[in-house]
């Protein structure tokens, strides 16, 4: 199942802390994406990367940062500037004009 | 940018009935329209997709139709079963350069009652 892994499955953050969510894929896909999912809001794009060492802001990038140093990895950092970070975070990847494959997700809760 | 509207937000049907979910999009340049199914606590998974060079596509009990003129597309599930119960998302994207990002609708919670 997959080819995309995310860790951890559950993450708890205290206010004022930065946390990093991991996303790794072994599908040899060029493009990777981070989405945030809230009840009734669908999937909203945070950041995406079409190639190593390059990434673009999505629709809700404020308070988040990413890096793409390796083709296989696209970590997402949720910074203290993100005022309402409690959500389900999904990573995805694809190649060109084809299906996006999703990871199992990380559920982040702010304490 | 692209905007995708999805209706209804919830849908309840009896087992064996058909279910229809409708989406509209705003960008006439969009040309790829996937549908994803997400079971509770799980990852979204592609169930069917359609590209703008065709008007309809079927896969067993699932079909998708596309009306480019009206900028809407629909998911049809026939002979529904309890295991079809999930949240369904439509999405749209356009090819061009290196940008293939998807814009998603807000989802439809489908409940199939035995």
Short mmCIF file of C-alpha atoms in Angstrom, two decimals:
data_model
loop_
_atom_site.label_atom_id
_atom_site.label_comp_id
_atom_site.label_asym_id
_atom_site.label_seq_id
_atom_site.Cartn_x
_atom_site.Cartn_y
_atom_site.Cartn_z
CA UNK A 1 0.00 0.00 0.00
CA UNK A 2 1.48 3.34 -0.96
CA UNK A 3 4.97 4.15 -2.00
CA UNK A 4 4.38 7.36 0.00
CA UNK A 5 4.96 7.38 3.71
CA UNK A 6 4.26 10.08 6.26
CA UNK A 7 5.43 10.30 9.84
CA UNK A 8 4.41 10.58 12.52
CA UNK A 9 0.79 9.43 12.31
CA UNK A 10 -0.16 11.63 15.27
CA UNK A 11 1.66 14.75 16.44
CA UNK A 12 1.01 17.04 19.34
CA UNK A 13 2.38 20.56 19.47
CA UNK A 14 2.50 23.10 22.21
CA UNK A 15 1.73 26.68 21.30
CA UNK A 16 4.83 28.54 20.12
CA UNK A 17 6.60 25.41 18.87
CA UNK A 18 7.66 24.58 15.36
CA UNK A 19 7.07 21.00 14.22
CA UNK A 20 8.15 19.14 11.10
CA UNK A 21 6.08 16.55 9.27
CA UNK A 22 7.89 14.00 7.17
CA UNK A 23 6.91 12.82 3.66
CA UNK A 24 8.92 10.29 1.67
CA UNK A 25 8.12 8.63 -1.66
CA UNK A 26 9.82 5.84 -3.60
CA UNK A 27 7.74 6.23 -6.76
CA UNK A 28 10.38 8.32 -8.55
CA UNK A 29 7.84 11.13 -8.93
CA UNK A 30 9.07 14.60 -9.75
CA UNK A 31 6.18 16.48 -8.14
CA UNK A 32 5.16 16.50 -4.48
CA UNK A 33 2.39 18.34 -2.66
CA UNK A 34 1.20 19.18 0.84
CA UNK A 35 -2.50 19.56 1.63
CA UNK A 36 -4.37 20.50 4.75
CA UNK A 37 -7.75 18.89 5.43
CA UNK A 38 -10.31 20.35 7.82
CA UNK A 39 -13.88 19.08 8.25
CA UNK A 40 -16.12 20.47 5.53
CA UNK A 41 -13.23 22.26 3.79
CA UNK A 42 -11.95 19.65 1.40
CA UNK A 43 -8.24 19.55 0.63
CA UNK A 44 -6.42 22.86 0.49
CA UNK A 45 -2.98 23.15 -1.08
CA UNK A 46 -0.20 24.45 1.18
CA UNK A 47 2.96 24.06 -0.93
CA UNK A 48 4.03 22.07 -3.95
CA UNK A 49 7.28 21.20 -5.66
CA UNK A 50 7.71 20.20 -9.27
CA UNK A 51 11.43 19.52 -9.06
CA UNK A 52 14.25 19.23 -6.55
CA UNK A 53 15.38 22.52 -5.00
CA UNK A 54 12.27 24.34 -6.21
CA UNK A 55 8.84 24.82 -4.63
CA UNK A 56 5.85 27.16 -4.86
CA UNK A 57 3.26 28.45 -2.43
CA UNK A 58 -0.21 27.04 -2.65
CA UNK A 59 -3.43 28.64 -1.49
CA UNK A 60 -2.73 28.63 2.27
CA UNK A 61 1.07 28.86 2.67
CA UNK A 62 1.17 31.37 5.52
CA UNK A 63 2.73 29.89 8.64
CA UNK A 64 4.24 26.92 6.81
CA UNK A 65 7.62 26.22 5.21
CA UNK A 66 9.03 23.39 3.09
CA UNK A 67 12.26 22.16 1.56
CA UNK A 68 13.00 19.82 -1.34
CA UNK A 69 16.65 18.81 -1.10
CA UNK A 70 16.05 15.29 -2.38
CA UNK A 71 13.60 13.95 -4.95
CA UNK A 72 12.24 11.44 -2.44
CA UNK A 73 11.59 13.84 0.43
CA UNK A 74 9.37 16.89 0.97
CA UNK A 75 9.18 17.82 4.68
CA UNK A 76 6.67 20.39 5.93
CA UNK A 77 7.37 22.63 8.91
CA UNK A 78 4.42 24.11 10.75
CA UNK A 79 5.73 27.26 12.40
CA UNK A 80 4.48 29.16 15.41
CA UNK A 81 3.15 31.76 12.95
CA UNK A 82 0.39 29.32 11.90
CA UNK A 83 -2.43 30.38 14.21
CA UNK A 84 -4.72 27.40 13.79
CA UNK A 85 -2.57 24.39 12.90
CA UNK A 86 -4.82 21.61 14.23
CA UNK A 87 -5.74 19.59 11.12
CA UNK A 88 -5.10 16.45 9.09
CA UNK A 89 -2.08 16.91 6.78
CA UNK A 90 -1.75 14.91 3.58
CA UNK A 91 1.26 14.61 1.33
CA UNK A 92 0.91 13.55 -2.31
CA UNK A 93 3.09 12.96 -5.34
CA UNK A 94 2.66 12.47 -9.07
CA UNK A 95 4.50 12.42 -12.35
CA UNK A 96 3.43 14.89 -14.97
CA UNK A 97 -0.20 14.92 -15.99
CA UNK A 98 -1.20 11.87 -14.00
CA UNK A 99 -2.88 10.64 -10.84
CA UNK A 100 -1.76 12.08 -7.52
CA UNK A 101 -0.98 9.40 -4.94
CA UNK A 102 -1.54 10.30 -1.31
CA UNK A 103 0.28 9.33 1.86
CA UNK A 104 -1.59 8.08 4.96
CA UNK A 105 -1.60 11.51 6.60
CA UNK A 106 -0.47 13.10 9.87
CA UNK A 107 -2.97 14.37 12.39
CA UNK A 108 -1.58 17.42 14.17
CA UNK A 109 -3.13 18.66 17.39
CA UNK A 110 -2.17 21.81 19.25
CA UNK A 111 -2.31 21.43 23.02
CA UNK B 1 -7.25 30.78 -10.02
CA UNK B 2 -9.46 27.75 -10.42
CA UNK B 3 -12.54 27.34 -8.21
CA UNK B 4 -14.39 24.03 -7.87
CA UNK B 5 -17.88 23.83 -6.38
CA UNK B 6 -19.25 20.43 -5.32
CA UNK B 7 -22.85 19.44 -4.48
CA UNK B 8 -24.42 18.06 -2.43
CA UNK B 9 -22.31 18.17 0.71
CA UNK B 10 -24.13 15.12 2.10
CA UNK B 11 -26.06 12.37 0.29
CA UNK B 12 -27.93 9.45 1.78
CA UNK B 13 -29.26 6.61 -0.40
CA UNK B 14 -30.66 3.13 0.05
CA UNK B 15 -28.54 0.18 -0.96
CA UNK B 16 -29.09 -0.58 -4.63
CA UNK B 17 -30.06 2.97 -5.54
CA UNK B 18 -27.95 5.29 -7.67
CA UNK B 19 -25.98 8.27 -6.39
CA UNK B 20 -24.99 11.37 -8.34
CA UNK B 21 -22.49 14.03 -7.24
CA UNK B 22 -22.00 17.18 -9.28
CA UNK B 23 -19.11 19.62 -9.62
CA UNK B 24 -18.60 22.87 -11.48
CA UNK B 25 -15.31 24.56 -12.30
CA UNK B 26 -14.43 28.10 -13.24
CA UNK B 27 -11.32 27.90 -15.43
CA UNK B 28 -12.21 26.92 -18.98
CA UNK B 29 -8.58 25.86 -19.53
CA UNK B 30 -8.92 22.99 -17.01
CA UNK B 31 -8.67 19.67 -18.78
CA UNK B 32 -8.19 16.92 -16.18
CA UNK B 33 -10.93 15.95 -13.71
CA UNK B 34 -10.26 13.19 -11.15
CA UNK B 35 -12.57 11.83 -8.47
CA UNK B 36 -11.19 10.60 -5.15
CA UNK B 37 -12.81 8.45 -2.47
CA UNK B 38 -11.75 8.86 1.15
CA UNK B 39 -12.89 6.44 3.83
CA UNK B 40 -12.89 7.61 7.43
CA UNK B 41 -9.34 8.17 8.68
CA UNK B 42 -7.79 6.95 5.44
CA UNK B 43 -6.00 8.55 2.53
CA UNK B 44 -7.90 9.72 -0.58
CA UNK B 45 -7.71 7.24 -3.44
CA UNK B 46 -8.44 7.84 -7.10
CA UNK B 47 -11.54 6.01 -8.32
CA UNK B 48 -11.96 7.45 -11.80
CA UNK B 49 -10.76 10.39 -13.87
CA UNK B 50 -11.63 12.02 -17.16
CA UNK B 51 -9.76 14.26 -19.57
CA UNK B 52 -11.39 16.95 -21.62
CA UNK B 53 -11.14 15.10 -24.92
CA UNK B 54 -13.92 12.71 -23.86
CA UNK B 55 -17.44 13.28 -22.56
CA UNK B 56 -17.98 10.13 -20.53
CA UNK B 57 -16.00 7.34 -18.94
CA UNK B 58 -17.22 4.18 -17.18
CA UNK B 59 -15.61 1.67 -14.87
CA UNK B 60 -18.03 -1.02 -13.69
CA UNK B 61 -20.57 0.72 -11.38
CA UNK B 62 -18.88 4.12 -11.61
CA UNK B 63 -19.15 6.66 -14.42
CA UNK B 64 -18.10 10.26 -14.88
CA UNK B 65 -19.58 12.70 -17.38
CA UNK B 66 -18.08 16.00 -18.51
CA UNK B 67 -19.80 18.98 -20.10
CA UNK B 68 -17.06 21.39 -21.17
CA UNK B 69 -19.47 24.02 -22.43
CA UNK B 70 -21.26 24.26 -19.09
CA UNK B 71 -18.03 23.60 -17.15
CA UNK B 72 -19.46 20.85 -15.02
CA UNK B 73 -18.77 17.18 -14.44
CA UNK B 74 -20.58 14.51 -12.46
CA UNK B 75 -19.91 11.21 -10.72
CA UNK B 76 -22.53 8.48 -11.06
CA UNK B 77 -22.52 5.38 -8.86
CA UNK B 78 -25.07 2.69 -9.70
CA UNK B 79 -26.25 -0.21 -7.55
CA UNK B 80 -24.75 1.36 -4.45
CA UNK B 81 -23.39 -0.86 -1.69
CA UNK B 82 -22.64 -0.07 1.98
CA UNK B 83 -18.91 -0.14 1.19
CA UNK B 84 -19.46 2.84 -1.12
CA UNK B 85 -20.05 4.95 2.01
CA UNK B 86 -17.22 7.53 2.15
CA UNK B 87 -16.37 11.12 1.33
CA UNK B 88 -15.97 11.78 -2.38
CA UNK B 89 -13.93 14.68 -3.77
CA UNK B 90 -13.88 16.07 -7.27
CA UNK B 91 -10.91 18.05 -8.55
CA UNK B 92 -9.74 19.96 -11.61
CA UNK B 93 -6.39 20.86 -13.10
CA UNK B 94 -4.90 22.01 -16.36
CA UNK B 95 -1.73 20.97 -18.10
CA UNK B 96 0.71 23.56 -19.19
CA UNK B 97 4.36 24.05 -18.45
CA UNK B 98 5.17 22.17 -15.27
CA UNK B 99 2.04 23.03 -13.33
CA UNK B 100 -0.29 20.12 -12.66
CA UNK B 101 -1.69 21.11 -9.28
CA UNK B 102 -5.22 20.06 -8.44
CA UNK B 103 -8.02 22.24 -7.05
CA UNK B 104 -10.46 20.18 -4.98
CA UNK B 105 -14.13 20.56 -4.21
CA UNK B 106 -15.17 20.48 -0.55
CA UNK B 107 -16.37 16.92 -0.66
CA UNK B 108 -19.61 14.92 -0.47
CA UNK B 109 -20.31 12.54 2.40
CA UNK B 110 -22.14 9.58 0.86
CA UNK B 111 -24.00 7.22 3.17
CA UNK B 112 -25.45 4.02 1.76
CA UNK B 113 -28.07 2.55 4.08
CA UNK B 114 -28.46 -1.25 4.06
#
